mmCIF file of C-alpha atoms in Angstrom:
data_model
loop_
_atom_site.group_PDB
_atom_site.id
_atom_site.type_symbol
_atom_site.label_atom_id
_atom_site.label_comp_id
_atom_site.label_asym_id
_atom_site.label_seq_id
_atom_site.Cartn_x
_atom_site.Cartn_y
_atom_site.Cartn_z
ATOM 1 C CA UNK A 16 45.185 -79.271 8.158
ATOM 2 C CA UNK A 17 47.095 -79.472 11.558
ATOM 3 C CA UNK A 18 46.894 -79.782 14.991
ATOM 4 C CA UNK A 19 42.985 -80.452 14.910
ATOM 5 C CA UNK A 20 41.008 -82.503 18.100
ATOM 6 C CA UNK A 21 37.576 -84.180 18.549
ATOM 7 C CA UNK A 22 36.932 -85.414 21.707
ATOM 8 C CA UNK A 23 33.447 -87.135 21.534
ATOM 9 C CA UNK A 24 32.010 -89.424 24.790
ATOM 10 C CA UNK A 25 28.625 -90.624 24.430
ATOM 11 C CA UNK A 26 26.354 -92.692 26.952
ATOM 12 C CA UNK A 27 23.591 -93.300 25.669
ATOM 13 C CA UNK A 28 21.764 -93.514 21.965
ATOM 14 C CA UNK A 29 22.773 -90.674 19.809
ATOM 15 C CA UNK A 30 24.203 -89.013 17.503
ATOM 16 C CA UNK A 31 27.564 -86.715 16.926
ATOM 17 C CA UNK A 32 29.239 -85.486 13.690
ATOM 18 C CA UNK A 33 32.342 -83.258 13.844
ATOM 19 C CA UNK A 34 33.903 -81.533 10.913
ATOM 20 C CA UNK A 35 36.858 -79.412 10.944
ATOM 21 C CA UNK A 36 39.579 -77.836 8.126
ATOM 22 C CA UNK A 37 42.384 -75.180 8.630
ATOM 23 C CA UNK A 38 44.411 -75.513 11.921
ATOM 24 C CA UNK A 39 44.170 -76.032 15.844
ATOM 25 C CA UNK A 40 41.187 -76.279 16.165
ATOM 26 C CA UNK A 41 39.179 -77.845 18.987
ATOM 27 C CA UNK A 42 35.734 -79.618 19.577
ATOM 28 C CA UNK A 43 34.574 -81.139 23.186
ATOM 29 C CA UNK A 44 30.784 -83.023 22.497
ATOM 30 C CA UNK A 45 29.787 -85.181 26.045
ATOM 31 C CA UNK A 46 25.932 -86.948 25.531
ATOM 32 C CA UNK A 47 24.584 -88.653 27.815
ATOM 33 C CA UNK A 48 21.252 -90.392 27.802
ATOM 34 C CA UNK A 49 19.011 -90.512 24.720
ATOM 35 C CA UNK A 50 17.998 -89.371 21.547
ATOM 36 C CA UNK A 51 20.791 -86.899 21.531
ATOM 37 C CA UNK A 52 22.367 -85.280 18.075
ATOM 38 C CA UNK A 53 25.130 -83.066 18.033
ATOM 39 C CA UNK A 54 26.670 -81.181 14.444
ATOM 40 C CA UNK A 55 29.741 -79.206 15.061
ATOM 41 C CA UNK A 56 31.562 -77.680 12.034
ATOM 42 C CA UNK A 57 34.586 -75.692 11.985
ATOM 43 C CA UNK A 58 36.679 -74.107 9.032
ATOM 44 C CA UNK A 59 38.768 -71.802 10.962
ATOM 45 C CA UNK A 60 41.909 -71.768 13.011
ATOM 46 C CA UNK A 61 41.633 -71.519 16.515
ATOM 47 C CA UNK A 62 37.865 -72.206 16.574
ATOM 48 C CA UNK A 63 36.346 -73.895 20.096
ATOM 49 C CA UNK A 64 33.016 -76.167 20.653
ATOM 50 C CA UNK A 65 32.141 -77.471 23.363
ATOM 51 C CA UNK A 66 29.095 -79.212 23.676
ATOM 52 C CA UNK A 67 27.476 -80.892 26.717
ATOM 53 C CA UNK A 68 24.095 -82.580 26.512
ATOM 54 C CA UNK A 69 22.053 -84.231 29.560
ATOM 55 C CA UNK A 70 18.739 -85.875 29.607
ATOM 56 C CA UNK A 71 17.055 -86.810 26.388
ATOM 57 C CA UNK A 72 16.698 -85.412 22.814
ATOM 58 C CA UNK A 73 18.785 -82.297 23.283
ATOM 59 C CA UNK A 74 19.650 -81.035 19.600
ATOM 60 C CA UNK A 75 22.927 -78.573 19.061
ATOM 61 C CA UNK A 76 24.398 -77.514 16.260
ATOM 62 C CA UNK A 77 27.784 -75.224 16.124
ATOM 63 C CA UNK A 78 28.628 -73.976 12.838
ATOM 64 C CA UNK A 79 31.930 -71.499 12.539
ATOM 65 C CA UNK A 80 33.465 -69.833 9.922
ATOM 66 C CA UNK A 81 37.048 -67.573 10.511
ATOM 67 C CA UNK A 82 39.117 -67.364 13.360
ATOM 68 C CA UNK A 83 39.314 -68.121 17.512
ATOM 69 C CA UNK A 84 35.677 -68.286 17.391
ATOM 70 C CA UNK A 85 34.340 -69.863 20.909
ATOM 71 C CA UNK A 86 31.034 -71.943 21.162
ATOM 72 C CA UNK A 87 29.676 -73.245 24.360
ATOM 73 C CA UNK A 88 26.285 -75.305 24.619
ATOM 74 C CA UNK A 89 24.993 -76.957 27.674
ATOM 75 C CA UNK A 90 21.372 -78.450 27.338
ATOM 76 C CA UNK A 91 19.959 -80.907 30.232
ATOM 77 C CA UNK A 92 16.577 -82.334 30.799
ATOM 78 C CA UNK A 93 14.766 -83.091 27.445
ATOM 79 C CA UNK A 94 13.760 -81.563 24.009
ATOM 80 C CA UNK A 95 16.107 -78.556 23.802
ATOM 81 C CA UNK A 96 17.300 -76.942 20.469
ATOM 82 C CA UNK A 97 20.612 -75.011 20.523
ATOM 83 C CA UNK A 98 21.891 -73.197 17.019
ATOM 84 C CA UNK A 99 25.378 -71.246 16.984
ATOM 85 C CA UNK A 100 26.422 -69.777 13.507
ATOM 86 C CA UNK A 101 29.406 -67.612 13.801
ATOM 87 C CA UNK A 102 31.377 -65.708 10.816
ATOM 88 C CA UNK A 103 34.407 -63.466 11.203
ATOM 89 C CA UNK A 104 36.855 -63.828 13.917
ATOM 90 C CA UNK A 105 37.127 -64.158 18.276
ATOM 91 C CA UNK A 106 33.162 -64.006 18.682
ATOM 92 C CA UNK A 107 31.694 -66.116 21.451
ATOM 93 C CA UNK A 108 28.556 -67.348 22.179
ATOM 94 C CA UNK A 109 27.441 -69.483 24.881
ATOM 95 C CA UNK A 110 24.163 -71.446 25.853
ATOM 96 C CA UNK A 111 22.561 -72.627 28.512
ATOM 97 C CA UNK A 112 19.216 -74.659 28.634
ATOM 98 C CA UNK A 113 18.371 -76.482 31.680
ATOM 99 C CA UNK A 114 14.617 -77.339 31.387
ATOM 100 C CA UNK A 115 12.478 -78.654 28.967
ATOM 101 C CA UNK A 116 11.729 -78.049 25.284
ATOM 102 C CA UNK A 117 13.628 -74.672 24.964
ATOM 103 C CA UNK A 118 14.699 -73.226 21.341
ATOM 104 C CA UNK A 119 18.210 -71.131 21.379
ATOM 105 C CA UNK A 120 19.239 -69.364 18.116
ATOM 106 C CA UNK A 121 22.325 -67.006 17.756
ATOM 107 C CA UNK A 122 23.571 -65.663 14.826
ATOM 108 C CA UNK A 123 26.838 -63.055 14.739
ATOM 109 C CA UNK A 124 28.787 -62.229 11.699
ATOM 110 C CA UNK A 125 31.762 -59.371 11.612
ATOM 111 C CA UNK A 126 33.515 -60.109 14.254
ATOM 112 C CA UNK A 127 34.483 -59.496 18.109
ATOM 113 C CA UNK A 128 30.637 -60.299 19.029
ATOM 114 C CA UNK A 129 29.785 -61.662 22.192
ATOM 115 C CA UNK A 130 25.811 -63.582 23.085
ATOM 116 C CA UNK A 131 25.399 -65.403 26.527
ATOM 117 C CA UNK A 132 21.933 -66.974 26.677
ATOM 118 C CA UNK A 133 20.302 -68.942 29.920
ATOM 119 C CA UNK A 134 17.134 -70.192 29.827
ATOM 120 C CA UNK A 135 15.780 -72.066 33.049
ATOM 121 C CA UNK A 136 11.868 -72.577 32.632
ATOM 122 C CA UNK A 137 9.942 -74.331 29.596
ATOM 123 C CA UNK A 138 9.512 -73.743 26.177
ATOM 124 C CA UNK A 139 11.300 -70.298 26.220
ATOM 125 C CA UNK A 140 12.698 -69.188 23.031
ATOM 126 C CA UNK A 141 15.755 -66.900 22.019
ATOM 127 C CA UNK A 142 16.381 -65.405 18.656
ATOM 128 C CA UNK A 143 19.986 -63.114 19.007
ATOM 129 C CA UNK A 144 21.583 -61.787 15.213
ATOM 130 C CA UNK A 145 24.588 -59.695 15.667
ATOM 131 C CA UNK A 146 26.150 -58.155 12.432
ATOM 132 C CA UNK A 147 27.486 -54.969 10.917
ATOM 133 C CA UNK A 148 30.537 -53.415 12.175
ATOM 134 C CA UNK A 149 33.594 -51.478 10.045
ATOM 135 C CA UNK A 150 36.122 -53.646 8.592
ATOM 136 C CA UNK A 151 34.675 -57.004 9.870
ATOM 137 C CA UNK A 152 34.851 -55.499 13.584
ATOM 138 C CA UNK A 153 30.962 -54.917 15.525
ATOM 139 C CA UNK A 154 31.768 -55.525 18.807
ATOM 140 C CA UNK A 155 28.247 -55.931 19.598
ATOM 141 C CA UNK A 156 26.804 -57.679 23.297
ATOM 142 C CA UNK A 157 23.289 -59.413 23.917
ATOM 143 C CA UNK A 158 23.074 -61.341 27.547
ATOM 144 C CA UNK A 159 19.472 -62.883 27.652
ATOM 145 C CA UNK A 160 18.413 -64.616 30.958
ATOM 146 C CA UNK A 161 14.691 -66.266 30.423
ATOM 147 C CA UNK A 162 13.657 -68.252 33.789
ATOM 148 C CA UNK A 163 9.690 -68.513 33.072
ATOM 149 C CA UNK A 164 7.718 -70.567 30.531
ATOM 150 C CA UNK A 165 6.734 -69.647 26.881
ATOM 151 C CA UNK A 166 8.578 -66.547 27.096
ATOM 152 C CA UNK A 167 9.958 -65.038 23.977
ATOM 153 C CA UNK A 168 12.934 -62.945 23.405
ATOM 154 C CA UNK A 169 14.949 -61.652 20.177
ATOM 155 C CA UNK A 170 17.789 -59.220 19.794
ATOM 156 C CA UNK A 171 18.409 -58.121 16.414
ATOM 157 C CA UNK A 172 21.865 -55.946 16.409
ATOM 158 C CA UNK A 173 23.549 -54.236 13.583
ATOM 159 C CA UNK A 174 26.765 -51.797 13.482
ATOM 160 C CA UNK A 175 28.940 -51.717 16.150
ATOM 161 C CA UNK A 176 29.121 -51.223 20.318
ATOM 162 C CA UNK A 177 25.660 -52.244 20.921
ATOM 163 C CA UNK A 178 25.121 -53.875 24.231
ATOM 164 C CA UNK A 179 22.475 -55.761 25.532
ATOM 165 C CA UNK A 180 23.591 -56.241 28.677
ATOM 166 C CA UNK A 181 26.961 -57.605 29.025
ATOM 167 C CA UNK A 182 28.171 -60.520 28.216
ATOM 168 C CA UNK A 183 31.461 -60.505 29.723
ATOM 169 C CA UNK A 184 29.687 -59.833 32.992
ATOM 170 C CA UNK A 185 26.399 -62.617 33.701
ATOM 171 C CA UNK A 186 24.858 -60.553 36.273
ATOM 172 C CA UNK A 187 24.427 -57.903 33.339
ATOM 173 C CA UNK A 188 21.414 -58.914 31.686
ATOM 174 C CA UNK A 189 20.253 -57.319 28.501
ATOM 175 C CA UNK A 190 16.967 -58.743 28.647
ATOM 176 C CA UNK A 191 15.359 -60.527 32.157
ATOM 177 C CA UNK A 192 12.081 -62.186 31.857
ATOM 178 C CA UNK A 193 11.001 -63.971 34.735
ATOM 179 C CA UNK A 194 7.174 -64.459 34.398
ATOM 180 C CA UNK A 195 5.271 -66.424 31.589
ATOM 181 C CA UNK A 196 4.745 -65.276 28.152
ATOM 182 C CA UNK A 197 6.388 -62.332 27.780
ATOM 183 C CA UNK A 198 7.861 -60.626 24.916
ATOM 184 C CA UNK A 199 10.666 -58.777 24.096
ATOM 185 C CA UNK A 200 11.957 -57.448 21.409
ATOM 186 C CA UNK A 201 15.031 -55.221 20.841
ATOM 187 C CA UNK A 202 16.566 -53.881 17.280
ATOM 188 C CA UNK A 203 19.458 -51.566 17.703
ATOM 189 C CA UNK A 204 21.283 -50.332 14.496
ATOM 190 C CA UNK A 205 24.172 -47.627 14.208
ATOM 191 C CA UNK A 206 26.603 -47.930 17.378
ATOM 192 C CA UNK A 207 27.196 -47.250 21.367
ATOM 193 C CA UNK A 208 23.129 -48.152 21.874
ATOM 194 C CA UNK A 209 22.575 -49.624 25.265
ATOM 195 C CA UNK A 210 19.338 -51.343 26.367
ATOM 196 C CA UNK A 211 18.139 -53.555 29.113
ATOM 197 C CA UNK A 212 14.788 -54.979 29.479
ATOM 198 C CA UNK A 213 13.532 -56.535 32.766
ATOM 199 C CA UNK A 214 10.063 -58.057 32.840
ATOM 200 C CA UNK A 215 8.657 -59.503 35.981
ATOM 201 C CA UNK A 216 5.016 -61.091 35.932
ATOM 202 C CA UNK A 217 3.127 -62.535 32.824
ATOM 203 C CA UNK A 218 2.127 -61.468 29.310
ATOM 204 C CA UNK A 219 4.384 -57.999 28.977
ATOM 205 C CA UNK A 220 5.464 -56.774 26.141
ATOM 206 C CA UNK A 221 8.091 -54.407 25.284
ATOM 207 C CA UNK A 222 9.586 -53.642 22.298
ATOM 208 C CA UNK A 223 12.774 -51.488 21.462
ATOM 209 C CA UNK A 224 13.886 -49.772 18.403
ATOM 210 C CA UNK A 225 16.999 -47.198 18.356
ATOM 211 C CA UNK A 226 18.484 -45.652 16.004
ATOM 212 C CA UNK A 227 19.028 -45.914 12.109
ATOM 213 C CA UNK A 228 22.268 -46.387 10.545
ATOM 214 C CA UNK A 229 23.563 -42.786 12.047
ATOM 215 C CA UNK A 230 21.756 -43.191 15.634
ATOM 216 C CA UNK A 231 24.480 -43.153 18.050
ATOM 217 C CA UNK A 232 24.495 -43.286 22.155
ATOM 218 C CA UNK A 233 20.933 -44.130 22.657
ATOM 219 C CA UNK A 234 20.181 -45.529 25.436
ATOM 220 C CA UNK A 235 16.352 -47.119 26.922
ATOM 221 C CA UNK A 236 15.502 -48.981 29.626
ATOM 222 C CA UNK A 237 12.745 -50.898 30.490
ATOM 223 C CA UNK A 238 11.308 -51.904 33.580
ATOM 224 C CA UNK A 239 8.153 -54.066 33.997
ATOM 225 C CA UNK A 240 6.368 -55.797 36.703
ATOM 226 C CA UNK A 241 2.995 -57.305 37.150
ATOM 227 C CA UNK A 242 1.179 -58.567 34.122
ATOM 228 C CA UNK A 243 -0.577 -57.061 31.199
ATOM 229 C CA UNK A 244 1.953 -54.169 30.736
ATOM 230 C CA UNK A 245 2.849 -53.197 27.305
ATOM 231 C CA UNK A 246 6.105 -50.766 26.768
ATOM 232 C CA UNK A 247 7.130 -49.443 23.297
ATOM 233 C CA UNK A 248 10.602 -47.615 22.986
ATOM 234 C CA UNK A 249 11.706 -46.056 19.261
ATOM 235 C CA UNK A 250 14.678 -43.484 19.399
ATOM 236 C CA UNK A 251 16.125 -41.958 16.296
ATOM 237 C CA UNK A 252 19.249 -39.200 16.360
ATOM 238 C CA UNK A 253 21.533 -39.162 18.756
ATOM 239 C CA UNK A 254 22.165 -38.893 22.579
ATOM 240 C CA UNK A 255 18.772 -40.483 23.546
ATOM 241 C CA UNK A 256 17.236 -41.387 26.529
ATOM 242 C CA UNK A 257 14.115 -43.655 27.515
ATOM 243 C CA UNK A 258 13.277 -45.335 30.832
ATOM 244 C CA UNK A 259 9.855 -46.962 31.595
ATOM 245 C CA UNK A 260 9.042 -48.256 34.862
#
C-alpha cells in the first residue's frame, strides 16, 4: 500500500484508531477534550476522513469501501454519535452536530451519492440509506437540516436521481425541521423523485412514499407549520405531483 496519511492530534482523554489498505489515501481526526473515540477505516484509493470532535464524548465512526469516497464529521458540545458507511466509488457524506446528545447515521452504497446532515438542537436523530443505481452508479441526494430537539428524520433512497434536497447546494434542504418532535419520513424508489419537507412548530408528522421500482419524476412537497399537523404523501406511476401546505 502507498502513499497513505494519518494525521491524528488529540487534547484531551480519548480514543482514535485509523486503518487504511490500497493507495493515497487520507485521514484528518482532531479531539479535543474528553471521552472522545474516533474509528476511521479505509480500503480504497483515494478515500478522505476527516474528523473533528469538540467538547466531550463525541463518538464517530467512518467506514469506506471503493474509491475517492469523502467523509466529513464535525461534532462539538457533548454526547454526539456520528456513523458514515460508504461502498462504491466518489460518494460524500458530511456531518455536522453542534449540540448535545445527537445520533447521525448515513448509509450509501452504488456510487456517486451525496448526504449533508446538520443538526443544531438536542437529541435529534438522522437515519439517511442511499442505494440502488445501474452499474454501481445512483446518484442519489438527501440534505437534512434538524435545528429543534427530539426531532426525527430518515431518508430511505433506492435507484437512481433521487434528491432530497441538494447536497451540493446547503441552502437546499431536503428535509427542515425546526420545532420539537417532529417526524419525517421519506422513501423514494425508482429514479428523478424529488421531495422536500419543511416542518415548522412541534409534533408534525409527514411521511413520503413515491414510486416503486418503475415510478419515475415524482415529485411532493411538504409544507408544515404550527403543531399537531399530520401530512401523508404516497405516489405510484409516473409524472406525479403532491404539495401540502
Amino acid at each position: 500500500d502507498d502513499d497513505n496519511t494519518a494525521t491524528v492530534n488529540q487534547d484531551g482523554d480519548s480514543s482514535s484508531y485509523v486503518t487504511q489498505t490500497n493507495d493515497n489515501a487520507t485521514a484528518i481526526v482532531d479531539q479535543t477534550g474528553n471521552g472522545h473515540s474516533s474509528i476511521v477505516a479505509q480500503s480504497g484509493d483515494d478515500d478522505v476522513a476527516d474528523v473533528d470532535q469538540i467538547g466531550s464524548d463525541n463518538t464517530s465512526s467512518i467506514g469506506q469501501t471503493g474509491n475517492s469516497n469523502t467523509a466529513v464529521v464535525d461534532q462539538s458540545a457533548a454526547g454526539n454519535s456520528s456513523a458514515i458507511l460508504q461502498s462504491g466509488g466518489a460518494n460524500f457524506a458530511a456531518a455536522t452536530q453542534s449540540s448535545n446528545n445527537n445520533s447521525s447515521e448515513i448509509a450509501q452504497t452504488s456510487g456517486l451519492n451525496e448526504t449533508i446532515v446538520d443538526q443544531t438542537g438536542e437529541d435529534n436523530i438522522s437515519a439517511v440509506t442511499q442505494n440502488g443505481g445501474l452499474f454501481g452508479v445512483a446518484s442519489n441526494t438527501a440534505n437534512v437540516l434538524q435545528s429543534g430537539s427530539d426531532n426525527f428524520s430518515q431518508i430511505t433512497q433506492g435507484g437512481a436521481g433521487n434528491e432530497a434536497g441538494d447536497a451540493s447546494d446547503q441552502m437546499v434542504r431536503g428535509v427542515i425541521q425546526s420545532g420539537d418532535r417532529n417526524t419525517s419520513t421519506v422513501r423514494q424508489s425508482g429514479g428523478l423523485q424529488d421531495v422536500f419537507v419543511n416542518q415548522m412548530g412541534d409534533d408534525n408528522t409527514s411521511f413520503v412514499d413515491q414510486g416503486g421500482t418503475l415510478g419515475t419524476a415524482h415529485y411532493a412537497s411538504v409544507l408544515q407549520s404550527g403543531s399537531l399537523n399530520n401530512a401523508a404523501v404516497t405516489q405510484r406511476g409516473a409524472l406525479s405531483d403532491a404539495v401540502i401546505n
